[in-house]
Short mmCIF file of C-alpha atoms in Angstrom, two decimals:
data_model
loop_
_atom_site.label_atom_id
_atom_site.label_comp_id
_atom_site.label_asym_id
_atom_site.label_seq_id
_atom_site.Cartn_x
_atom_site.Cartn_y
_atom_site.Cartn_z
CA MET W 239 23.51 20.12 11.18
CA LEU W 240 23.23 22.75 8.44
CA ASN W 241 21.74 20.21 6.04
CA ARG W 242 19.18 19.21 8.65
CA ALA W 243 18.28 22.85 9.35
CA GLY W 244 18.04 23.60 5.63
CA GLY W 245 15.87 20.55 5.07
CA ALA W 246 13.52 21.57 7.90
CA ARG W 247 13.30 25.10 6.48
CA ASN W 248 12.49 23.81 3.00
CA LEU W 249 9.87 21.46 4.42
CA GLY W 250 8.32 24.35 6.35
CA LEU W 251 8.20 26.51 3.22
CA LYS W 252 6.56 23.74 1.20
CA LEU W 253 4.01 23.14 3.94
CA ALA W 254 3.23 26.86 4.19
CA HIS W 255 2.88 26.97 0.39
CA ARG W 256 0.32 24.15 0.36
CA PHE W 257 -1.65 25.55 3.30
CA GLY W 258 -1.48 29.00 1.69
CA TRP W 259 -3.31 27.75 -1.38
CA GLY W 260 -5.95 26.23 0.88
CA LEU W 261 -6.45 29.54 2.70
CA ALA W 262 -6.56 31.55 -0.52
CA ASP W 263 -9.04 29.19 -2.14
CA GLN W 264 -11.32 29.03 0.88
CA GLY W 265 -11.16 32.80 1.16
CA MET W 266 -12.38 33.17 -2.39
CA SER W 267 -15.09 30.53 -1.95
CA SER W 268 -16.32 32.03 1.31
CA LEU W 269 -16.24 35.54 -0.11
CA SER W 270 -19.01 34.70 -2.55
CA ASN W 271 -21.15 32.98 0.09
CA ALA W 272 -20.58 35.68 2.72
CA ALA W 273 -21.31 38.50 0.28
CA LEU W 274 -24.62 36.90 -0.65
CA SER W 275 -25.51 36.23 3.02
CA PHE W 276 -24.73 39.76 4.19
CA TYR W 277 -26.64 41.23 1.27
CA VAL W 278 -29.73 39.13 1.98
CA ALA W 279 -29.50 39.98 5.70
CA ARG W 280 -29.30 43.73 5.04
CA GLU W 281 -31.70 44.07 2.14
CA LEU W 282 -34.40 41.46 2.70
CA GLY W 283 -34.81 41.45 6.49
CA ALA W 284 -34.92 38.77 9.17
CA THR W 285 -37.71 36.60 7.71
CA GLU W 286 -36.21 36.15 4.22
CA PHE W 287 -32.74 35.81 5.70
CA GLY W 288 -34.15 33.09 7.95
CA ALA W 289 -35.53 31.31 4.87
CA PHE W 290 -32.16 31.69 3.13
CA SER W 291 -30.42 30.24 6.21
CA ILE W 292 -32.65 27.16 6.19
CA VAL W 293 -31.93 26.63 2.49
CA TYR W 294 -28.21 27.08 3.09
CA VAL W 295 -28.01 24.46 5.85
CA THR W 296 -29.94 22.11 3.55
CA TYR W 297 -27.29 22.72 0.88
CA SER W 298 -24.58 22.05 3.49
CA PHE W 299 -26.20 18.73 4.34
CA ALA W 300 -26.29 17.75 0.66
CA LEU W 301 -22.70 18.87 0.20
CA ASN W 302 -21.47 16.75 3.10
CA ALA W 303 -23.37 13.73 1.77
CA SER W 304 -21.79 14.18 -1.66
CA ARG W 305 -18.33 14.57 -0.13
CA GLY W 306 -18.72 11.40 1.91
CA LEU W 307 -19.52 9.30 -1.17
CA ALA W 308 -17.41 11.04 -3.80
CA THR W 309 -14.52 13.20 -2.62
CA GLU W 310 -13.49 12.02 0.86
CA PRO W 311 -12.39 8.62 -0.53
CA LEU W 312 -10.55 10.51 -3.28
CA LEU W 313 -8.55 12.46 -0.68
CA VAL W 314 -7.69 9.36 1.33
CA ARG W 315 -6.65 7.14 -1.57
CA PHE W 316 -5.44 9.48 -4.29
CA SER W 317 -3.71 12.38 -2.53
CA HIS W 318 -0.52 13.11 -4.51
CA ALA W 319 -1.10 10.10 -6.79
CA GLU W 320 0.43 9.94 -10.25
CA ILE W 321 -1.57 11.82 -12.88
CA ARG W 322 -3.06 8.79 -14.68
CA ALA W 323 -4.38 7.32 -11.45
CA TRP W 324 -5.71 10.74 -10.40
CA ARG W 325 -7.60 11.24 -13.66
CA TRP W 326 -9.03 7.74 -13.46
CA ALA W 327 -10.35 8.48 -9.97
CA VAL W 328 -11.53 12.05 -10.64
CA LYS W 329 -13.61 10.97 -13.63
CA ARG W 330 -15.55 8.69 -11.30
CA SER W 331 -15.65 10.83 -8.16
CA THR W 332 -16.92 13.94 -9.98
CA GLY W 333 -19.49 11.81 -11.79
CA THR W 334 -20.66 10.57 -8.40
CA SER W 335 -21.02 14.17 -7.23
CA VAL W 336 -23.24 14.96 -10.22
CA VAL W 337 -25.50 11.99 -9.49
CA ALA W 338 -25.72 12.99 -5.82
CA GLY W 339 -26.59 16.55 -6.87
CA ILE W 340 -29.37 15.39 -9.18
CA ALA W 341 -30.89 13.15 -6.51
CA MET W 342 -30.81 15.81 -3.82
CA GLY W 343 -31.97 18.49 -6.24
CA ILE W 344 -35.11 16.47 -6.94
CA CYS W 345 -35.72 16.22 -3.17
CA ALA W 346 -35.35 19.99 -2.82
CA LEU W 347 -37.81 20.62 -5.66
CA MET W 348 -40.34 18.32 -4.04
CA ALA W 349 -39.89 20.11 -0.71
CA GLY W 350 -40.37 23.49 -2.41
CA ALA W 351 -43.57 22.34 -4.08
CA ALA W 352 -44.92 21.09 -0.75
CA ILE W 353 -43.93 24.07 1.45
CA LYS W 354 -45.07 27.03 -0.70
CA GLY W 355 -44.41 30.64 0.34
CA THR W 356 -40.99 32.31 0.75
CA LEU W 357 -39.29 29.17 2.01
CA GLY W 358 -40.83 27.07 -0.75
CA VAL W 359 -39.56 29.19 -3.64
CA ALA W 360 -36.11 29.28 -2.03
CA PHE W 361 -36.07 25.46 -2.02
CA ILE W 362 -37.10 25.41 -5.69
CA ALA W 363 -34.14 27.65 -6.56
CA LEU W 364 -31.84 25.35 -4.57
CA GLY W 365 -33.17 22.25 -6.33
CA LEU W 366 -32.46 23.73 -9.75
CA SER W 367 -28.90 24.59 -8.67
CA MET W 368 -27.93 21.48 -6.72
CA PRO W 369 -26.10 19.40 -9.40
CA GLY W 370 -23.84 22.33 -10.33
CA LEU W 371 -23.12 23.16 -6.69
CA MET W 372 -22.07 19.57 -5.95
CA LEU W 373 -19.87 19.32 -9.04
CA GLN W 374 -18.11 22.63 -8.37
CA ASP W 375 -17.16 21.52 -4.87
CA SER W 376 -15.86 18.18 -6.14
CA TRP W 377 -13.38 19.97 -8.42
CA ARG W 378 -11.95 21.77 -5.40
CA TYR W 379 -11.26 18.49 -3.61
CA ALA W 380 -9.90 16.89 -6.76
CA PHE W 381 -7.35 19.67 -7.31
CA PHE W 382 -6.20 19.64 -3.70
CA ALA W 383 -5.78 15.85 -3.80
CA LEU W 384 -3.30 16.39 -6.65
CA GLY W 385 -1.57 19.24 -4.80
CA ARG W 386 -2.76 21.89 -7.28
CA GLY W 387 -4.45 24.40 -5.03
CA SER W 388 -3.96 27.12 -7.64
CA HIS W 389 -6.44 25.34 -9.95
CA SER W 390 -9.03 25.29 -7.20
CA LEU W 391 -8.45 28.98 -6.48
CA LEU W 392 -8.94 29.84 -10.15
CA ASN W 393 -12.20 27.90 -10.29
CA ASP W 394 -13.56 29.62 -7.18
CA THR W 395 -12.46 33.00 -8.55
CA VAL W 396 -14.50 32.39 -11.70
CA TRP W 397 -17.53 31.59 -9.52
CA THR W 398 -17.07 34.70 -7.37
CA ILE W 399 -16.67 37.10 -10.30
CA ALA W 400 -19.66 35.63 -12.12
CA MET W 401 -21.79 35.88 -8.99
CA PHE W 402 -20.90 39.51 -8.32
CA VAL W 403 -21.74 40.46 -11.91
CA ALA W 404 -25.07 38.64 -11.65
CA MET W 405 -25.87 40.28 -8.28
CA VAL W 406 -25.31 43.71 -9.78
CA ALA W 407 -27.67 42.79 -12.60
CA LEU W 408 -30.31 41.71 -10.07
CA ARG W 409 -30.02 45.02 -8.26
CA VAL W 410 -30.36 47.01 -11.48
CA LEU W 411 -33.41 44.96 -12.52
CA HIS W 412 -34.94 45.17 -8.99
CA TYR W 413 -35.28 41.40 -8.58
CA ASP W 414 -35.06 41.57 -4.79
CA SER W 415 -36.27 38.22 -3.50
CA VAL W 416 -34.64 35.22 -1.88
CA PHE W 417 -35.54 33.06 -4.91
CA TRP W 418 -33.41 35.09 -7.30
CA PHE W 419 -30.45 35.34 -4.95
CA VAL W 420 -30.37 31.60 -4.31
CA LEU W 421 -30.76 30.88 -8.04
CA ILE W 422 -27.95 33.26 -9.02
CA TRP W 423 -25.69 31.78 -6.36
CA GLY W 424 -26.31 28.26 -7.67
CA MET W 425 -26.21 29.01 -11.39
CA THR W 426 -22.90 30.87 -11.18
CA ALA W 427 -21.48 27.86 -9.27
CA THR W 428 -22.68 25.69 -12.15
CA PHE W 429 -20.87 27.96 -14.60
CA ALA W 430 -17.64 27.56 -12.60
CA ALA W 431 -18.18 23.78 -12.47
CA CYS W 432 -18.17 23.73 -16.28
CA ILE W 433 -14.65 25.22 -16.21
CA GLY W 434 -13.35 22.23 -14.22
CA PRO W 435 -13.02 19.84 -17.19
CA LEU W 436 -10.98 22.45 -19.08
CA GLN W 437 -8.57 22.71 -16.13
CA SER W 438 -8.27 18.99 -15.42
CA ARG W 439 -8.75 17.46 -18.88
CA VAL W 440 -11.19 15.09 -17.22
CA ILE W 441 -14.88 14.73 -18.13
CA PRO W 442 -17.07 13.63 -15.19
CA ASN W 443 -18.85 10.36 -15.90
CA PRO W 444 -22.07 9.91 -13.90
CA LEU W 445 -22.39 6.38 -15.33
CA CYS W 446 -19.35 5.39 -13.22
CA ALA W 447 -20.93 6.49 -9.95
CA LEU W 448 -21.96 2.97 -8.92
CA GLU W 449 -18.50 1.66 -9.79
CA TRP W 450 -16.85 4.37 -7.65
CA MET W 451 -19.10 3.68 -4.68
CA ALA W 452 -18.57 -0.07 -5.01
CA ARG W 453 -14.79 0.27 -5.12
CA ASN W 454 -14.86 2.50 -2.05
CA ARG W 455 -17.54 0.63 -0.14
CA ASP W 456 -15.21 0.26 2.87
CA LEU W 457 -14.86 4.07 3.19
CA GLY W 458 -17.72 5.78 1.33
CA PRO W 459 -20.70 4.60 3.42
CA ARG W 460 -18.86 5.37 6.65
CA PHE W 461 -17.80 8.82 5.49
CA LEU W 462 -21.34 9.39 4.24
CA ALA W 463 -22.80 8.46 7.61
CA GLU W 464 -20.15 10.52 9.41
CA ASN W 465 -20.69 13.64 7.30
CA THR W 466 -24.48 13.45 7.21
CA SER W 467 -24.79 12.78 10.94
CA ASN W 468 -23.04 16.07 11.61
CA ALA W 469 -24.68 18.06 8.83
CA GLY W 470 -28.02 16.43 9.57
CA ALA W 471 -27.79 17.49 13.21
CA VAL W 472 -27.05 21.07 12.10
CA GLN W 473 -29.94 20.96 9.65
CA LEU W 474 -32.44 19.50 12.12
CA ARG W 475 -31.39 22.01 14.77
CA ILE W 476 -32.09 24.93 12.42
CA TYR W 477 -35.42 23.42 11.39
CA CYS W 478 -36.37 22.96 15.06
CA ILE W 479 -35.30 26.49 15.98
CA GLY W 480 -37.50 27.80 13.17
CA GLY W 481 -40.41 25.70 14.38
CA ILE W 482 -39.94 26.56 18.07
CA ALA W 483 -38.91 30.22 17.93
CA GLY W 484 -39.57 31.37 14.34
CA LEU W 485 -37.53 32.40 11.31
CA ALA W 486 -36.30 35.58 13.02
CA THR W 487 -34.51 33.54 15.70
CA VAL W 488 -32.91 31.44 12.96
CA ALA W 489 -31.72 34.72 11.43
CA TYR W 490 -30.11 35.83 14.74
CA VAL W 491 -28.23 32.56 15.15
CA GLN W 492 -27.03 32.54 11.54
CA ALA W 493 -26.05 36.23 11.71
CA ALA W 494 -23.76 35.43 14.64
CA GLY W 495 -22.17 32.79 12.44
CA LEU W 496 -21.64 35.37 9.72
CA LEU W 497 -19.70 37.56 12.15
CA LEU W 498 -17.31 34.62 12.67
CA GLY W 499 -17.14 34.27 8.88
CA PRO W 500 -13.65 35.70 8.24
CA PHE W 501 -12.13 33.30 10.76
CA LEU W 502 -14.19 30.42 9.35
CA VAL W 503 -12.57 31.19 6.00
CA VAL W 504 -9.21 30.42 7.61
CA PHE W 505 -10.64 27.38 9.38
CA MET W 506 -12.16 25.86 6.24
CA GLY W 507 -9.16 26.80 4.11
CA ILE W 508 -6.83 24.92 6.41
CA SER W 509 -9.32 22.07 6.87
CA ILE W 510 -9.39 21.24 3.16
CA VAL W 511 -5.61 20.66 3.27
CA THR W 512 -5.32 18.89 6.62
CA VAL W 513 -6.28 15.39 5.43
CA PRO W 514 -3.81 15.29 2.47
CA GLU W 515 -1.10 16.69 4.77
CA ALA W 516 -1.93 14.20 7.51
CA ALA W 517 -1.67 11.42 4.92
CA ARG W 518 1.73 12.81 3.91
CA VAL W 519 2.89 12.89 7.55
CA LEU W 520 1.64 9.34 8.03
CA ARG W 521 3.57 8.17 4.99
CA ASN W 522 6.83 9.98 5.75
CA SER W 523 6.96 10.34 9.55
CA PRO W 524 4.10 8.38 11.11
CA HIS W 525 5.36 8.97 14.64
CA HIS W 526 4.74 12.72 14.12
CA LEU W 527 1.03 12.40 13.40
CA ARG W 528 -0.27 13.14 16.90
CA ARG W 529 1.76 16.32 17.24
CA TYR W 530 0.66 17.44 13.77
CA CYS W 531 -3.00 17.04 14.74
CA LEU W 532 -2.53 18.85 18.05
CA LEU W 533 -0.67 21.77 16.48
CA VAL W 534 -3.35 22.29 13.84
CA GLY W 535 -6.17 22.19 16.40
CA ALA W 536 -4.39 24.49 18.87
CA ALA W 537 -3.33 27.03 16.25
CA LEU W 538 -6.86 27.26 14.86
CA ALA W 539 -8.40 27.57 18.34
CA ILE W 540 -6.04 30.41 19.31
CA GLY W 541 -6.87 32.22 16.07
CA CYS W 542 -10.58 31.81 16.77
CA ALA W 543 -10.22 33.24 20.29
CA LEU W 544 -8.37 36.29 18.95
CA TRP W 545 -11.06 36.87 16.33
CA GLY W 546 -13.79 36.63 18.96
CA VAL W 547 -12.06 39.28 21.07
CA ALA W 548 -11.76 41.54 18.02
CA LEU W 549 -15.50 41.16 17.33
CA LEU W 550 -16.43 42.06 20.89
CA ALA W 551 -14.42 45.27 20.55
CA THR W 552 -15.47 46.39 17.07
CA ILE W 553 -19.10 45.36 16.55
CA PRO W 554 -20.58 47.99 18.93
CA ARG W 555 -18.45 50.67 17.25
CA GLY W 556 -20.24 50.56 13.91
CA LEU W 557 -19.08 47.28 12.34
CA GLY W 558 -22.25 45.43 13.32
CA ASP W 559 -24.56 48.02 11.76
CA LEU W 560 -22.41 48.12 8.60
CA LEU W 561 -22.48 44.34 8.09
CA LEU W 562 -25.89 43.26 9.38
CA GLY W 563 -28.04 46.35 9.67
CA ALA W 564 -29.61 47.93 12.75
CA LYS W 565 -32.19 45.18 13.35
CA LEU W 566 -29.85 42.19 13.31
CA TRP W 567 -26.53 43.21 14.83
CA ARG W 568 -27.60 43.56 18.46
CA PRO W 569 -29.21 40.10 18.80
CA ALA W 570 -26.24 38.59 16.93
CA TYR W 571 -23.70 40.42 19.11
CA ALA W 572 -25.14 38.77 22.24
CA LEU W 573 -24.22 35.37 20.75
CA VAL W 574 -20.58 36.11 19.86
CA ILE W 575 -19.03 34.63 23.05
CA PRO W 576 -20.82 31.24 22.99
CA TYR W 577 -20.40 31.01 19.20
CA THR W 578 -16.65 31.62 19.55
CA ILE W 579 -16.39 28.91 22.20
CA THR W 580 -18.25 26.54 19.88
CA VAL W 581 -15.90 27.17 16.96
CA MET W 582 -12.84 26.76 19.20
CA GLY W 583 -14.06 23.27 20.05
CA SER W 584 -14.53 22.55 16.35
CA CYS W 585 -10.92 23.60 15.75
CA PHE W 586 -9.60 20.92 18.09
CA THR W 587 -12.02 18.43 16.58
CA GLN W 588 -10.61 19.15 13.12
CA GLY W 589 -7.15 18.13 14.30
CA ALA W 590 -8.32 14.74 15.51
CA MET W 591 -10.55 14.26 12.46
CA ALA W 592 -7.67 14.71 10.02
CA GLY W 593 -5.61 12.14 11.90
CA LEU W 594 -8.39 9.54 11.90
CA HIS W 595 -9.11 10.10 8.20
CA ALA W 596 -5.43 9.76 7.32
CA LEU W 597 -5.32 6.47 9.24
CA GLY W 598 -8.39 5.30 7.33
CA ALA W 599 -10.09 4.63 10.69
CA ALA W 600 -13.51 5.42 9.29
CA HIS W 601 -15.28 3.36 11.95
CA ARG W 602 -13.70 5.47 14.70
CA SER W 603 -14.41 8.80 13.03
CA LEU W 604 -17.99 7.68 12.39
CA ARG W 605 -18.42 6.73 16.04
CA SER W 606 -17.10 10.13 17.14
CA MET W 607 -19.27 12.03 14.68
CA ILE W 608 -22.47 10.24 15.68
CA PHE W 609 -21.76 10.85 19.37
CA GLY W 610 -20.99 14.54 18.82
CA SER W 611 -23.92 15.06 16.46
CA ALA W 612 -26.40 13.54 18.91
CA LEU W 613 -25.14 15.88 21.63
CA TYR W 614 -25.20 18.85 19.27
CA LEU W 615 -28.80 18.22 18.23
CA GLY W 616 -30.08 17.40 21.71
CA LEU W 617 -28.46 20.28 23.58
CA GLY W 618 -29.01 22.73 20.71
CA VAL W 619 -32.75 22.05 20.41
CA GLY W 620 -33.17 21.84 24.20
CA GLY W 621 -31.44 25.19 24.59
CA ALA W 622 -33.70 26.77 21.96
CA PHE W 623 -36.78 25.47 23.76
CA TYR W 624 -35.73 26.90 27.12
CA HIS W 625 -33.96 30.12 26.14
CA GLY W 626 -34.29 30.88 22.43
CA ALA W 627 -31.23 31.97 20.46
CA ALA W 628 -28.88 32.25 23.46
CA GLY W 629 -29.94 28.86 24.79
CA THR W 630 -29.31 27.03 21.52
CA VAL W 631 -25.85 28.55 20.98
CA TRP W 632 -24.70 27.81 24.55
CA GLY W 633 -26.10 24.29 24.23
CA THR W 634 -24.13 23.64 21.05
CA ALA W 635 -20.97 25.08 22.68
CA ILE W 636 -21.18 22.51 25.47
CA ALA W 637 -21.98 19.72 23.01
CA THR W 638 -19.05 20.62 20.75
CA TRP W 639 -16.48 20.41 23.55
CA LEU W 640 -17.86 17.10 24.83
CA GLY W 641 -17.67 15.79 21.27
CA THR W 642 -14.07 17.04 20.94
CA MET W 643 -13.05 14.86 23.87
CA MET W 644 -14.53 11.84 22.11
CA TRP W 645 -12.65 12.61 18.87
CA TRP W 646 -9.29 12.80 20.63
CA ALA W 647 -9.95 9.63 22.60
CA GLN W 648 -10.67 7.81 19.33
CA LEU W 649 -7.54 9.22 17.68
CA HIS W 650 -5.42 8.06 20.62
CA THR W 651 -6.88 4.56 20.33
CA GLY W 652 -6.45 4.52 16.57
CA LEU W 653 -2.80 5.53 16.79
CA ARG W 654 -2.15 2.93 19.46
CA GLU W 655 -3.74 0.22 17.32
CA ALA W 656 -1.62 1.29 14.34
CA GLY W 657 1.54 1.19 16.43
CA HIS W 658 2.07 4.96 16.62
CA SER W 659 1.40 5.59 20.29
CA LYS W 660 4.18 6.78 22.53
CA VAL W 661 4.09 3.37 24.17
CA ARG W 662 6.75 1.13 22.61
CA VAL W 663 4.50 -1.23 20.72
CA PRO W 664 5.88 -3.07 17.68
CA LEU W 665 4.47 -1.71 14.45
CA LEU W 666 2.45 -4.17 12.45
CA HIS W 667 3.02 -4.33 8.72
CA LEU W 668 -0.12 -2.65 7.45
CA ALA W 669 -1.25 -2.64 3.86
CA GLY W 670 -4.40 -1.01 5.16
CA ARG W 671 -7.80 -1.44 3.63
CA HIS W 672 -7.85 2.24 2.86
CA ARG W 673 -4.76 1.87 0.61
CA ARG W 674 -6.06 -0.80 -1.78
CA VAL W 675 -5.71 -0.02 -5.45
CA PRO W 676 -8.75 -1.12 -7.47
CA ALA W 677 -8.18 -3.74 -10.11
CA GLY W 678 -7.56 -2.20 -13.51
CA GLN W 679 -6.73 1.19 -12.03
CA PRO W 680 -3.43 2.88 -12.97
CA ARG W 681 -0.95 2.52 -10.16
CA SER W 682 1.19 5.20 -8.61
CA PRO W 683 4.99 4.95 -8.64
CA GLY W 684 6.33 2.76 -5.88
CA HIS W 685 3.77 0.00 -6.29
CA ASP W 686 5.25 -3.21 -4.97
CA GLY W 687 4.02 -5.44 -7.77
CA ARG W 688 1.28 -7.24 -5.90
CA PRO W 689 -2.09 -7.00 -7.64
CA GLY W 690 -4.34 -4.38 -6.17
CA VAL W 691 -2.30 -3.51 -3.06
CA ARG W 692 0.05 -0.66 -2.33
CA PRO W 693 2.96 -1.07 0.06
CA ALA W 694 2.31 -0.13 3.66
CA PRO W 695 2.18 3.63 4.08
CA LEU W 696 3.77 3.43 7.52
CA ARG W 697 7.38 3.01 8.53
CA ALA W 698 8.52 1.09 11.58
CA PRO W 699 9.67 3.24 14.51
CA SER W 700 13.17 3.05 15.85
CA PRO W 701 13.81 0.76 18.84
CA ILE W 702 14.03 3.89 21.01
CA GLY W 703 10.37 4.68 20.36
CA PRO W 704 8.42 7.07 18.19
CA ASP W 705 8.90 10.82 18.05
CA PRO W 706 5.99 13.19 18.64
CA SER W 707 4.35 15.57 16.08
CA GLU W 708 0.85 16.12 14.57
CA ILE W 709 -1.81 18.61 13.41
CA GLY W 710 -5.30 17.85 12.08
#
């Protein structure tokens, strides 16, 4: 009994350690983005902050596309792999991120040349920065796949310090425009991306991008479609809000998101670790996956609710004026309740998403993401048309919770198909398409000797039936 209790305690400490690195790293990463956003909101006003917000959601779309092709397959197939296999994969995945950044940077430059004005120059700054932004993010995923969250934290710390120094220089030189702030944000990310090879002893190889995508063609296109359907819905919604109600309304909606920023740091910090941890649970105790996913979603949702209550109490007492300025905090404050409800739904979605990604059920996660994204775009734009900022945020809150139900239904089906439901179904021996080892790639310890295939990551349940336990 003592050995079992001690083992559980040690497991809990190791899990807290790994999630702690995720929280610390995301906190550092979000600090730089939030500092820039709050500064633009306070100093440049609603119109330029609206332009910055449109550029930022465009960056988010590009980032999700790059992750789908480059780093999501890395997390699924090379989490906690042996170092030679990890370096082999990282060389190719980071090279793919660079290629994606170049392609999307060219698109941003073309958009900037076509749009002109404040928004146009902001897109030009984004286009110049895009390859470095994509590469920097790929290092974060690569380090977490290996279980070295401290390396990711160091890289993000370099970015944050460099950006703060550059922002001070801009203020001294009086370069107060959205172009310079976006350019500094992107160039300092590029500087941090150049530190990644020194940390990993891996040089990204863009020439291997096609090879990486070909070897992961069963996962990459699906993750790409999944990520871009969600990010694309967010991007199109912001574009439509700007077209329907103007850049100032975009600024109000994005300012409400900034107020949720500290909690979103926690959310994103945990999210970056949930897929590797879900893969670990699947490998060691597959019958615990559902409970793991549920615990992660519930814990995040409770934390979000508490943060929303804290905002309602503190924003009218001076915090809103301090963070956003007198012109922005009141419209943003009116959106706190529906925005909190939206993020709570996303918390439960994250739990189911981690479970589906760990199972390699890319077709099910893609189906869920397309369904949720269509709802998000339709209800969000419809709400903006009928009731401006409040209408769009309430519309997305409803859409998010309807989408959450779809995610959990798909996870339940995926677990049942894999033999992990609470119904006593015999477990099939699964090698799993998502566990193939590419020919010529270094193999992790425990390889069963067959060419190109790892042993099944799942263990058969006892005759009594599976135990519960998951997070996501």
